Amino acid sequence: MTQPNPKNFPPRFTWGVATSSYQIEGAAHEDGRSPSIWDTFCATPGKVLNGENGDVACDHYHRLDRDLDLIQSLGVNAYRFSVAWPRIVPGGRGATNQAGLDFYSRVVDGLLARDITPWLTLYHWDLPQVLQDRGGWPARDTALAFGDYAEVVTTALGDRVKHWITINEPWVAAFMGYGNGIHAPGHTNLAESFAASHHLLLAHGLGVQAVRKNVPDAQVGITLNLAAAYPATDSEMDKAAAHRQDGFANRWYLDPVFGRGYPRDFVELLGDASPQAQGLVLPGDLDLIGVVSDFLGVNMYSRSVVEDAPDDGWLRARGLRVEGSEYTGFDWEVAPQSLTDLMLRLQKDYNPVAIYITENGASYPDTVNADGNVQDEARTRYFQQHLAALGDAITDGAKVTGYFAWSLMDNFEWAEGYDKRFGIVYVDFETQARTLKQSGQWYRDFLARAQEGQPVTLPRFPAPT
Ligand code: FCB
C-alpha cells in the first residue's frame, strides 16, 4: 500500500480540516439569519435527495465548543470554515447583523485559544436569497454586494483572522448553479452560467481588495476546484477534447486569476454565451480579477478522462469511466497520480507563490460496527495515496504549503443530502453523536509524525470568556 512520508512535507506545513457554513451549522432560522439560495433550493421538491436540507445539519451552531475540541484533538494546526453571508448581511446589502458576526467571532477566538489558525472562506455558496431575487450571480450587482459584505467581515474579524479565501469553487457555483441546475438556484442556461462565472471572479477581486485594505498582514487567495484532464487516447481529436475540458474546468478560472485574461480559445468556443459577447467584461475587470494574491487554493478530488464527442453539446467532450480504476461512493475516480501531475503543471504554467490544497477527500457509505468503530479503509487509503502523491509533487518542486482534508465531519452534501459521507468523523444525524473514523485516527497519527518536534508558532490570544 502507498504510504506518504511525513518527511516530504516541509516544517511549518499547514495541516487542517475543512467545512462550510451551510453544510454543518444548522440553526438556519436563528439569530437573524435570512434564507439563502440553498434553503430555497432544498424546499423545492425534487432538487435534493430525500428532500433533505440544512436546517439542522450537524447542529454545529449549537455545538461549537465541543466541535472545536474535536478539531483540536486531531492535532491540526489550521481549520478552514466559511462564513454565511445571510447571517452577516441578511438583506444581502445594507444592515449588518451583529449576532451573526458574534458567532464567527466565537469560532475564531475558540480556534486561537486552541492554537489552531483560522482559515476563513467568505463565500461557500450560501448566497442570500434576496440577492438571487435581484438576479443572483449573473447580475453584476451581486459582485458589488459581495465587496460590501467582504468589507464588513474583514473589518470585524481581521484583527484575528490572517488567512482568507474569497470564493470557493466558482466553477461549481456558476456552472452547477446556473448551467446544469444541479445546485442552487437550479437554473439551466449556459449564458447565465458564464455571466455568473465572471461576476464570481469579480467578487474574488473585490474580496482581495477588502482584505488588503483591512488586514494588510493577511494572506488571501481564491479556491478553485481543479481536475487534470487527460485524453482517452493519443488521437489528436481526443487531445483537443481534453484541452477543451481543461479550458472549461481549469483554465477559464486560472488564466484570469493569474492576470492573463480569459483563454481565447474558450471565449471563441462559447460564442454568444461568453461574458465578452454578453458585454459583461468592463474596462478594469480583468485587472481586478488578476490582482496578485498570496496563494492559490485547490480543491482536488479526481481527474477527468475525456474523448472527442462531436455530437455531445457545446463542449464536444465526453467523460469516460476508466476500466480497472477504483471509484468512490460519489462515483469519482480515485486518481492520486493526477494530483502530482496537477501540482507540477500549476507550478510550471502559473508559478503561484504558494499552493494550498483546501479540500481533498472521498465519500464512502460508512457504517458503525458493533464495537462503535467506523472502519473506513477505502477512505483511509484514499488519504494515504493522495498525501503520498502530494509529497511527490513537493519533492519535484511544487510549492505546496498546506493541506486540508475534506471534511472534518459528515455533513449536508448539497444535492446529495446526507447520503454522501465525506467526514473523517462520523456523524449520527439522529443523535448528533460524533465518532472518529479510522481515517481520522490515521490522519491524526500521520500529522503527529509530520509535525514532530515542531514548535507551536501561533501568536497567543486570550482565551474566550
Ligand atoms: C466540493 C465542495 C464541498 C464539498 C465537496 C465534496 O465541491 O466545495 O463543499 O461538497 O465538494
GROMACS .gro file of C-alpha atoms and ligand atoms in nm:
model
  476
    1MET     CA    1   0.000   0.000   0.000
    2THR     CA    2   0.126   0.350  -0.082
    3GLN     CA    3   0.218   0.535   0.234
    4PRO     CA    4   0.304   0.904   0.246
    5ASN     CA    5   0.633   1.001   0.400
    6PRO     CA    6   0.591   1.271   0.666
    7LYS     CA    7   0.942   1.390   0.585
    8ASN     CA    8   0.829   1.501   0.239
    9PHE     CA    9   0.634   1.787   0.393
   10PRO     CA   10   0.832   2.092   0.496
   11PRO     CA   11   0.835   2.227   0.852
   12ARG     CA   12   0.551   2.466   0.929
   13PHE     CA   13   0.334   2.297   0.671
   14THR     CA   14  -0.031   2.390   0.720
   15TRP     CA   15  -0.234   2.083   0.821
   16GLY     CA   16  -0.606   2.121   0.852
   17VAL     CA   17  -0.959   2.003   0.810
   18ALA     CA   18  -1.230   2.190   0.621
   19THR     CA   19  -1.606   2.253   0.642
   20SER     CA   20  -1.855   2.507   0.515
   21SER     CA   21  -2.133   2.701   0.683
   22TYR     CA   22  -2.448   2.563   0.521
   23GLN     CA   23  -2.317   2.208   0.533
   24ILE     CA   24  -2.264   2.195   0.910
   25GLU     CA   25  -2.417   2.484   1.101
   26GLY     CA   26  -2.791   2.423   1.111
   27ALA     CA   27  -2.968   2.699   1.308
   28ALA     CA   28  -3.093   2.809   0.970
   29HIS     CA   29  -3.363   3.032   1.110
   30GLU     CA   30  -3.189   3.168   1.418
   31ASP     CA   31  -3.029   3.489   1.533
   32GLY     CA   32  -3.133   3.690   1.231
   33ARG     CA   33  -3.006   3.465   0.952
   34SER     CA   34  -3.208   3.515   0.633
   35PRO     CA   35  -3.273   3.235   0.381
   36SER     CA   36  -3.002   3.154   0.131
   37ILE     CA   37  -3.047   3.011  -0.215
   38TRP     CA   38  -2.981   2.669  -0.063
   39ASP     CA   39  -3.276   2.698   0.176
   40THR     CA   40  -3.497   2.780  -0.118
   41PHE     CA   41  -3.350   2.506  -0.335
   42CYS     CA   42  -3.390   2.243  -0.064
   43ALA     CA   43  -3.754   2.342  -0.023
   44THR     CA   44  -3.814   2.284  -0.395
   45PRO     CA   45  -3.940   1.929  -0.449
   46GLY     CA   46  -3.707   1.701  -0.641
   47LYS     CA   47  -3.392   1.909  -0.606
   48VAL     CA   48  -3.218   1.747  -0.309
   49LEU     CA   49  -3.208   1.374  -0.240
   50ASN     CA   50  -3.483   1.269   0.004
   51GLY     CA   51  -3.596   1.632   0.029
   52GLU     CA   52  -3.328   1.697   0.291
   53ASN     CA   53  -3.200   2.039   0.394
   54GLY     CA   54  -2.950   2.223   0.613
   55ASP     CA   55  -3.197   2.333   0.882
   56VAL     CA   56  -3.014   2.127   1.145
   57ALA     CA   57  -2.722   1.967   0.958
   58CYS     CA   58  -2.451   1.888   1.218
   59ASP     CA   59  -2.603   2.139   1.459
   60HIS     CA   60  -2.256   2.290   1.475
   61TYR     CA   61  -2.400   2.632   1.560
   62HIS     CA   62  -2.510   2.495   1.897
   63ARG     CA   63  -2.219   2.255   1.950
   64LEU     CA   64  -1.939   2.491   1.868
   65ASP     CA   65  -1.715   2.435   2.168
   66ARG     CA   66  -1.734   2.057   2.153
   67ASP     CA   67  -1.664   2.065   1.780
   68LEU     CA   68  -1.364   2.289   1.835
   69ASP     CA   69  -1.236   2.042   2.094
   70LEU     CA   70  -1.282   1.769   1.837
   71ILE     CA   71  -1.080   1.964   1.581
   72GLN     CA   72  -0.810   2.021   1.838
   73SER     CA   73  -0.797   1.650   1.920
   74LEU     CA   74  -0.689   1.584   1.562
   75GLY     CA   75  -0.368   1.779   1.610
   76VAL     CA   76  -0.430   2.002   1.309
   77ASN     CA   77  -0.278   2.348   1.310
   78ALA     CA   78  -0.546   2.505   1.086
   79TYR     CA   79  -0.921   2.491   1.034
   80ARG     CA   80  -1.099   2.607   0.722
   81PHE     CA   81  -1.461   2.718   0.764
   82SER     CA   82  -1.690   2.955   0.581
   83VAL     CA   83  -1.898   3.249   0.690
   84ALA     CA   84  -2.265   3.254   0.597
   85TRP     CA   85  -2.339   3.580   0.418
   86PRO     CA   86  -2.711   3.560   0.519
   87ARG     CA   87  -2.607   3.565   0.885
   88ILE     CA   88  -2.393   3.874   0.842
   89VAL     CA   89  -2.593   4.085   0.598
   90PRO     CA   90  -2.941   3.929   0.597
   91GLY     CA   91  -3.065   4.184   0.346
   92GLY     CA   92  -2.783   4.094   0.107
   93ARG     CA   93  -2.677   4.455   0.115
   94GLY     CA   94  -2.709   4.712   0.389
   95ALA     CA   95  -2.753   4.650   0.761
   96THR     CA   96  -2.512   4.421   0.943
   97ASN     CA   97  -2.642   4.158   1.185
   98GLN     CA   98  -2.423   4.170   1.494
   99ALA     CA   99  -2.543   3.828   1.618
  100GLY     CA  100  -2.402   3.673   1.302
  101LEU     CA  101  -2.064   3.837   1.349
  102ASP     CA  102  -2.063   3.733   1.714
  103PHE     CA  103  -2.095   3.367   1.619
  104TYR     CA  104  -1.791   3.375   1.389
  105SER     CA  105  -1.603   3.579   1.643
  106ARG     CA  106  -1.656   3.292   1.885
  107VAL     CA  107  -1.538   3.045   1.621
  108VAL     CA  108  -1.221   3.246   1.569
  109ASP     CA  109  -1.148   3.303   1.937
  110GLY     CA  110  -1.214   2.939   2.013
  111LEU     CA  111  -0.968   2.831   1.744
  112LEU     CA  112  -0.698   3.072   1.853
  113ALA     CA  113  -0.737   2.963   2.214
  114ARG     CA  114  -0.663   2.610   2.092
  115ASP     CA  115  -0.361   2.714   1.883
  116ILE     CA  116  -0.543   2.650   1.557
  117THR     CA  117  -0.511   2.902   1.275
  118PRO     CA  118  -0.847   3.011   1.134
  119TRP     CA  119  -0.882   2.997   0.755
  120LEU     CA  120  -1.193   3.188   0.663
  121THR     CA  121  -1.380   3.141   0.336
  122LEU     CA  122  -1.607   3.435   0.258
  123TYR     CA  123  -1.832   3.257   0.010
  124HIS     CA  124  -1.913   2.889   0.006
  125TRP     CA  125  -2.236   2.903  -0.195
  126ASP     CA  126  -2.496   3.029   0.054
  127LEU     CA  127  -2.598   3.343  -0.134
  128PRO     CA  128  -2.871   3.541   0.042
  129GLN     CA  129  -3.194   3.460  -0.140
  130VAL     CA  130  -3.279   3.831  -0.160
  131LEU     CA  131  -2.979   3.875  -0.389
  132GLN     CA  132  -3.091   3.588  -0.608
  133ASP     CA  133  -3.428   3.761  -0.630
  134ARG     CA  134  -3.238   4.059  -0.772
  135GLY     CA  135  -3.060   3.848  -1.034
  136GLY     CA  136  -2.804   3.641  -0.841
  137TRP     CA  137  -2.455   3.588  -0.977
  138PRO     CA  138  -2.548   3.657  -1.340
  139ALA     CA  139  -2.605   4.017  -1.219
  140ARG     CA  140  -2.302   4.239  -1.167
  141ASP     CA  141  -2.458   4.395  -0.859
  142THR     CA  142  -2.412   4.069  -0.670
  143ALA     CA  143  -2.034   4.102  -0.702
  144LEU     CA  144  -2.056   4.458  -0.572
  145ALA     CA  145  -2.272   4.342  -0.281
  146PHE     CA  146  -2.009   4.077  -0.207
  147GLY     CA  147  -1.748   4.353  -0.192
  148ASP     CA  148  -1.953   4.530   0.077
  149TYR     CA  149  -2.001   4.208   0.269
  150ALA     CA  150  -1.627   4.133   0.249
  151GLU     CA  151  -1.565   4.481   0.388
  152VAL     CA  152  -1.786   4.403   0.688
  153VAL     CA  153  -1.628   4.065   0.766
  154THR     CA  154  -1.268   4.178   0.720
  155THR     CA  155  -1.331   4.479   0.943
  156ALA     CA  156  -1.488   4.268   1.215
  157LEU     CA  157  -1.251   3.970   1.217
  158GLY     CA  158  -0.934   4.092   1.051
  159ASP     CA  159  -0.766   4.162   1.384
  160ARG     CA  160  -0.757   3.784   1.442
  161VAL     CA  161  -0.804   3.617   1.101
  162LYS     CA  162  -0.497   3.631   0.879
  163HIS     CA  163  -0.589   3.370   0.618
  164TRP     CA  164  -0.872   3.448   0.381
  165ILE     CA  165  -1.029   3.264   0.091
  166THR     CA  166  -1.255   3.481  -0.119
  167ILE     CA  167  -1.469   3.240  -0.320
  168ASN     CA  168  -1.499   2.863  -0.303
  169GLU     CA  169  -1.511   2.686  -0.640
  170PRO     CA  170  -1.654   2.943  -0.879
  171TRP     CA  171  -1.689   2.669  -1.144
  172VAL     CA  172  -1.938   2.480  -0.927
  173ALA     CA  173  -2.123   2.793  -0.815
  174ALA     CA  174  -2.153   2.916  -1.174
  175PHE     CA  175  -2.198   2.601  -1.377
  176MET     CA  176  -2.386   2.374  -1.140
  177GLY     CA  177  -2.592   2.666  -1.010
  178TYR     CA  178  -2.685   2.829  -1.340
  179GLY     CA  179  -2.572   2.589  -1.616
  180ASN     CA  180  -2.678   2.233  -1.538
  181GLY     CA  181  -2.904   2.326  -1.248
  182ILE     CA  182  -2.790   2.051  -1.012
  183HIS     CA  183  -2.713   2.307  -0.743
  184ALA     CA  184  -2.896   2.617  -0.618
  185PRO     CA  185  -3.053   2.818  -0.766
  186GLY     CA  186  -3.107   2.542  -1.022
  187HIS     CA  187  -3.106   2.738  -1.346
  188THR     CA  188  -3.012   2.578  -1.677
  189ASN     CA  189  -2.879   2.847  -1.903
  190LEU     CA  190  -2.526   2.841  -2.040
  191ALA     CA  191  -2.500   3.217  -2.097
  192GLU     CA  192  -2.620   3.285  -1.743
  193SER     CA  193  -2.365   3.044  -1.603
  194PHE     CA  194  -2.079   3.221  -1.778
  195ALA     CA  195  -2.213   3.559  -1.670
  196ALA     CA  196  -2.212   3.417  -1.317
  197SER     CA  197  -1.854   3.295  -1.356
  198HIS     CA  198  -1.738   3.644  -1.448
  199HIS     CA  199  -1.912   3.803  -1.154
  200LEU     CA  200  -1.782   3.541  -0.912
  201LEU     CA  201  -1.430   3.620  -1.029
  202LEU     CA  202  -1.503   3.989  -0.996
  203ALA     CA  203  -1.618   3.920  -0.641
  204HIS     CA  204  -1.285   3.749  -0.581
  205GLY     CA  205  -1.103   4.065  -0.694
  206LEU     CA  206  -1.317   4.281  -0.469
  207GLY     CA  207  -1.260   4.041  -0.182
  208VAL     CA  208  -0.884   4.062  -0.225
  209GLN     CA  209  -0.916   4.441  -0.218
  210ALA     CA  210  -1.113   4.433   0.106
  211VAL     CA  211  -0.862   4.201   0.273
  212ARG     CA  212  -0.564   4.407   0.159
  213LYS     CA  213  -0.724   4.726   0.286
  214ASN     CA  214  -0.845   4.600   0.623
  215VAL     CA  215  -0.598   4.323   0.704
  216PRO     CA  216  -0.269   4.427   0.546
  217ASP     CA  217  -0.076   4.146   0.716
  218ALA     CA  218  -0.308   3.875   0.585
  219GLN     CA  219  -0.273   3.614   0.316
  220VAL     CA  220  -0.558   3.597   0.069
  221GLY     CA  221  -0.643   3.379  -0.229
  222ILE     CA  222  -0.921   3.201  -0.415
  223THR     CA  223  -1.009   2.832  -0.403
  224LEU     CA  224  -1.065   2.662  -0.738
  225ASN     CA  225  -1.182   2.308  -0.795
  226LEU     CA  226  -0.935   2.168  -1.044
  227ALA     CA  227  -0.912   1.831  -1.210
  228ALA     CA  228  -0.640   1.735  -1.453
  229ALA     CA  229  -0.791   1.641  -1.791
  230TYR     CA  230  -0.647   1.350  -1.987
  231PRO     CA  231  -0.731   1.240  -2.341
  232ALA     CA  232  -0.883   0.892  -2.365
  233THR     CA  233  -0.640   0.804  -2.647
  234ASP     CA  234  -0.342   0.962  -2.819
  235SER     CA  235  -0.557   1.076  -3.109
  236GLU     CA  236  -0.546   1.446  -3.195
  237MET     CA  237  -0.923   1.464  -3.162
  238ASP     CA  238  -0.920   1.329  -2.805
  239LYS     CA  239  -0.629   1.557  -2.716
  240ALA     CA  240  -0.827   1.854  -2.843
  241ALA     CA  241  -1.126   1.738  -2.639
  242ALA     CA  242  -0.908   1.716  -2.327
  243HIS     CA  243  -0.782   2.068  -2.398
  244ARG     CA  244  -1.143   2.192  -2.416
  245GLN     CA  245  -1.227   2.016  -2.092
  246ASP     CA  246  -0.920   2.175  -1.935
  247GLY     CA  247  -1.041   2.511  -2.065
  248PHE     CA  248  -1.382   2.460  -1.912
  249ALA     CA  249  -1.281   2.329  -1.571
  250ASN     CA  250  -0.938   2.478  -1.513
  251ARG     CA  251  -0.805   2.747  -1.749
  252TRP     CA  252  -1.127   2.952  -1.750
  253TYR     CA  253  -1.052   3.037  -1.387
  254LEU     CA  254  -0.677   3.002  -1.364
  255ASP     CA  255  -0.591   3.230  -1.655
  256PRO     CA  256  -0.783   3.538  -1.537
  257VAL     CA  257  -0.684   3.488  -1.172
  258PHE     CA  258  -0.320   3.482  -1.279
  259GLY     CA  259  -0.364   3.805  -1.474
  260ARG     CA  260  -0.385   3.663  -1.825
  261GLY     CA  261  -0.749   3.731  -1.900
  262TYR     CA  262  -0.982   3.462  -2.027
  263PRO     CA  263  -0.840   3.189  -2.252
  264ARG     CA  264  -0.905   3.298  -2.609
  265ASP     CA  265  -0.981   2.952  -2.746
  266PHE     CA  266  -1.252   2.908  -2.489
  267VAL     CA  267  -1.407   3.250  -2.543
  268GLU     CA  268  -1.437   3.153  -2.910
  269LEU     CA  269  -1.586   2.816  -2.828
  270LEU     CA  270  -1.851   2.981  -2.610
  271GLY     CA  271  -1.957   3.223  -2.880
  272ASP     CA  272  -2.267   3.415  -2.772
  273ALA     CA  273  -2.257   3.261  -2.426
  274SER     CA  274  -1.922   3.419  -2.338
  275PRO     CA  275  -1.924   3.709  -2.092
  276GLN     CA  276  -1.742   3.910  -2.361
  277ALA     CA  277  -2.017   3.856  -2.618
  278GLN     CA  278  -2.271   3.945  -2.350
  279GLY     CA  279  -2.089   4.275  -2.294
  280LEU     CA  280  -2.016   4.192  -1.930
  281VAL     CA  281  -1.639   4.235  -1.919
  282LEU     CA  282  -1.597   4.603  -1.843
  283PRO     CA  283  -1.274   4.804  -1.853
  284GLY     CA  284  -1.072   4.733  -1.539
  285ASP     CA  285  -1.241   4.399  -1.463
  286LEU     CA  286  -0.952   4.183  -1.573
  287ASP     CA  287  -0.703   4.388  -1.371
  288LEU     CA  288  -0.919   4.349  -1.065
  289ILE     CA  289  -0.957   3.974  -1.115
  290GLY     CA  290  -0.590   3.931  -1.196
  291VAL     CA  291  -0.460   4.112  -0.889
  292VAL     CA  292  -0.168   3.918  -0.743
  293SER     CA  293  -0.281   3.715  -0.444
  294ASP     CA  294  -0.082   3.524  -0.183
  295PHE     CA  295  -0.178   3.169  -0.270
  296LEU     CA  296  -0.388   2.950  -0.490
  297GLY     CA  297  -0.633   2.725  -0.308
  298VAL     CA  298  -0.702   2.399  -0.487
  299ASN     CA  299  -0.984   2.156  -0.418
  300MET     CA  300  -0.893   1.824  -0.574
  301TYR     CA  301  -1.099   1.506  -0.570
  302SER     CA  302  -1.045   1.331  -0.901
  303ARG     CA  303  -0.945   1.374  -1.264
  304SER     CA  304  -1.128   1.360  -1.594
  305VAL     CA  305  -1.056   1.134  -1.888
  306VAL     CA  306  -1.235   1.255  -2.199
  307GLU     CA  307  -1.291   1.165  -2.559
  308ASP     CA  308  -1.394   1.374  -2.852
  309ALA     CA  309  -1.773   1.377  -2.884
  310PRO     CA  310  -1.873   1.584  -3.188
  311ASP     CA  311  -2.244   1.549  -3.111
  312ASP     CA  312  -2.223   1.598  -2.739
  313GLY     CA  313  -2.333   1.950  -2.653
  314TRP     CA  314  -2.133   2.268  -2.687
  315LEU     CA  315  -1.818   2.127  -2.523
  316ARG     CA  316  -1.799   1.825  -2.754
  317ALA     CA  317  -1.612   1.624  -2.492
  318ARG     CA  318  -1.736   1.319  -2.307
  319GLY     CA  319  -1.605   1.198  -1.973
  320LEU     CA  320  -1.527   0.827  -1.959
  321ARG     CA  321  -1.524   0.567  -1.689
  322VAL     CA  322  -1.180   0.416  -1.669
  323GLU     CA  323  -1.172   0.039  -1.680
  324GLY     CA  324  -0.984  -0.108  -1.385
  325SER     CA  325  -0.990   0.214  -1.181
  326GLU     CA  326  -1.135   0.239  -0.834
  327TYR     CA  327  -1.431   0.475  -0.784
  328THR     CA  328  -1.556   0.642  -0.464
  329GLY     CA  329  -1.912   0.641  -0.336
  330PHE     CA  330  -1.968   0.956  -0.541
  331ASP     CA  331  -1.852   0.766  -0.847
  332TRP     CA  332  -1.540   0.980  -0.875
  333GLU     CA  333  -1.230   0.801  -0.995
  334VAL     CA  334  -0.955   0.760  -0.737
  335ALA     CA  335  -0.663   0.913  -0.929
  336PRO     CA  336  -0.383   1.019  -0.694
  337GLN     CA  337  -0.119   1.044  -0.966
  338SER     CA  338  -0.331   1.319  -1.122
  339LEU     CA  339  -0.273   1.524  -0.806
  340THR     CA  340   0.102   1.510  -0.862
  341ASP     CA  341   0.052   1.596  -1.229
  342LEU     CA  342  -0.181   1.884  -1.145
  343MET     CA  343   0.054   2.039  -0.888
  344LEU     CA  344   0.353   2.023  -1.120
  345ARG     CA  345   0.153   2.163  -1.408
  346LEU     CA  346   0.028   2.455  -1.196
  347GLN     CA  347   0.381   2.528  -1.086
  348LYS     CA  348   0.512   2.520  -1.441
  349ASP     CA  349   0.228   2.704  -1.616
  350TYR     CA  350   0.125   2.956  -1.348
  351ASN     CA  351   0.406   2.969  -1.095
  352PRO     CA  352   0.186   3.051  -0.793
  353VAL     CA  353   0.351   3.199  -0.485
  354ALA     CA  354   0.207   2.911  -0.284
  355ILE     CA  355  -0.049   2.638  -0.331
  356TYR     CA  356  -0.274   2.510  -0.057
  357ILE     CA  357  -0.488   2.203  -0.104
  358THR     CA  358  -0.800   2.347   0.052
  359GLU     CA  359  -1.008   2.029   0.005
  360ASN     CA  360  -0.932   1.666  -0.073
  361GLY     CA  361  -1.125   1.361   0.037
  362ALA     CA  362  -1.370   1.089  -0.055
  363SER     CA  363  -1.722   0.972   0.022
  364TYR     CA  364  -1.799   0.612   0.101
  365PRO     CA  365  -2.104   0.456   0.267
  366ASP     CA  366  -1.981   0.412   0.626
  367THR     CA  367  -2.131   0.205   0.899
  368VAL     CA  368  -2.067   0.197   1.271
  369ASN     CA  369  -1.973  -0.156   1.372
  370ALA     CA  370  -2.073  -0.341   1.689
  371ASP     CA  371  -1.772  -0.201   1.877
  372GLY     CA  372  -1.876   0.152   1.787
  373ASN     CA  373  -1.596   0.198   1.532
  374VAL     CA  374  -1.606   0.307   1.172
  375GLN     CA  375  -1.353   0.108   0.973
  376ASP     CA  376  -1.337   0.323   0.661
  377GLU     CA  377  -1.046   0.151   0.494
  378ALA     CA  378  -1.115   0.285   0.146
  379ARG     CA  379  -1.116   0.645   0.269
  380THR     CA  380  -0.804   0.588   0.475
  381ARG     CA  381  -0.631   0.453   0.166
  382TYR     CA  382  -0.756   0.749  -0.036
  383PHE     CA  383  -0.589   0.992   0.206
  384GLN     CA  384  -0.270   0.790   0.214
  385GLN     CA  385  -0.245   0.776  -0.162
  386HIS     CA  386  -0.321   1.144  -0.210
  387LEU     CA  387  -0.078   1.259   0.057
  388ALA     CA  388   0.188   1.036  -0.096
  389ALA     CA  389   0.113   1.192  -0.435
  390LEU     CA  390   0.130   1.540  -0.284
  391GLY     CA  391   0.462   1.458  -0.119
  392ASP     CA  392   0.595   1.351  -0.460
  393ALA     CA  393   0.485   1.682  -0.613
  394ILE     CA  394   0.659   1.875  -0.335
  395THR     CA  395   0.977   1.673  -0.381
  396ASP     CA  396   0.961   1.755  -0.752
  397GLY     CA  397   0.933   2.127  -0.689
  398ALA     CA  398   0.566   2.219  -0.644
  399LYS     CA  399   0.534   2.494  -0.384
  400VAL     CA  400   0.257   2.332  -0.184
  401THR     CA  401   0.242   2.470   0.167
  402GLY     CA  402  -0.073   2.326   0.315
  403TYR     CA  403  -0.339   2.057   0.304
  404PHE     CA  404  -0.695   2.047   0.436
  405ALA     CA  405  -0.888   1.721   0.447
  406TRP     CA  406  -1.249   1.740   0.336
  407SER     CA  407  -1.417   1.706   0.567
  408LEU     CA  408  -1.393   1.736   0.942
  409MET     CA  409  -1.723   1.550   0.971
  410ASP     CA  410  -2.006   1.404   0.765
  411ASN     CA  411  -2.239   1.683   0.664
  412PHE     CA  412  -2.504   1.810   0.425
  413GLU     CA  413  -2.360   1.718   0.087
  414TRP     CA  414  -2.562   1.959  -0.127
  415ALA     CA  415  -2.784   1.787  -0.385
  416GLU     CA  416  -2.694   1.451  -0.229
  417GLY     CA  417  -2.835   1.548   0.109
  418TYR     CA  418  -2.692   1.340   0.394
  419ASP     CA  419  -2.634   1.037   0.177
  420LYS     CA  420  -2.272   1.101   0.086
  421ARG     CA  421  -2.038   1.093   0.384
  422PHE     CA  422  -1.707   1.274   0.345
  423GLY     CA  423  -1.610   1.312   0.710
  424ILE     CA  424  -1.311   1.178   0.893
  425VAL     CA  425  -1.557   1.196   1.182
  426TYR     CA  426  -1.881   1.003   1.155
  427VAL     CA  427  -2.199   1.191   1.244
  428ASP     CA  428  -2.512   1.011   1.357
  429PHE     CA  429  -2.768   1.264   1.235
  430GLU     CA  430  -3.034   1.131   1.474
  431THR     CA  431  -2.832   1.184   1.790
  432GLN     CA  432  -2.557   1.417   1.661
  433ALA     CA  433  -2.300   1.181   1.814
  434ARG     CA  434  -1.956   1.217   1.657
  435THR     CA  435  -1.721   0.919   1.613
  436LEU     CA  436  -1.369   0.950   1.487
  437LYS     CA  437  -1.336   0.714   1.190
  438GLN     CA  438  -1.032   0.501   1.119
  439SER     CA  439  -0.933   0.758   0.853
  440GLY     CA  440  -0.945   1.031   1.119
  441GLN     CA  441  -0.725   0.829   1.351
  442TRP     CA  442  -0.481   0.767   1.070
  443TYR     CA  443  -0.475   1.137   0.974
  444ARG     CA  444  -0.421   1.240   1.338
  445ASP     CA  445  -0.133   0.995   1.376
  446PHE     CA  446   0.022   1.099   1.046
  447LEU     CA  447   0.007   1.467   1.145
  448ALA     CA  448   0.172   1.388   1.476
  449ARG     CA  449   0.464   1.235   1.287
  450ALA     CA  450   0.475   1.512   1.027
  451GLN     CA  451   0.484   1.782   1.297
  452GLU     CA  452   0.712   1.603   1.540
  453GLY     CA  453   0.940   1.840   1.727
  454GLN     CA  454   0.792   2.150   1.571
  455PRO     CA  455   0.720   2.442   1.798
  456VAL     CA  456   0.378   2.597   1.803
  457THR     CA  457   0.422   2.916   1.604
  458LEU     CA  458   0.090   3.083   1.661
  459PRO     CA  459   0.068   3.409   1.848
  460ARG     CA  460  -0.127   3.354   2.169
  461PHE     CA  461  -0.456   3.529   2.214
  462PRO     CA  462  -0.654   3.543   2.533
  463ALA     CA  463  -0.896   3.255   2.576
  464PRO     CA  464  -1.258   3.346   2.503
  465THR     CA  465  -1.466   3.437   2.806
  466FCB     C1  466  -1.665   2.047  -0.308
  466FCB     C2  467  -1.730   2.147  -0.215
  466FCB     C3  468  -1.754   2.096  -0.076
  466FCB     C4  469  -1.794   1.951  -0.074
  466FCB     C5  470  -1.702   1.867  -0.157
  466FCB     C6  471  -1.735   1.721  -0.157
  466FCB     O1  472  -1.704   2.073  -0.437
  466FCB     O2  473  -1.652   2.263  -0.207
  466FCB     O3  474  -1.847   2.180  -0.016
  466FCB     O4  475  -1.926   1.940  -0.110
  466FCB     O5  476  -1.701   1.914  -0.288
   0.00000   0.00000   0.00000
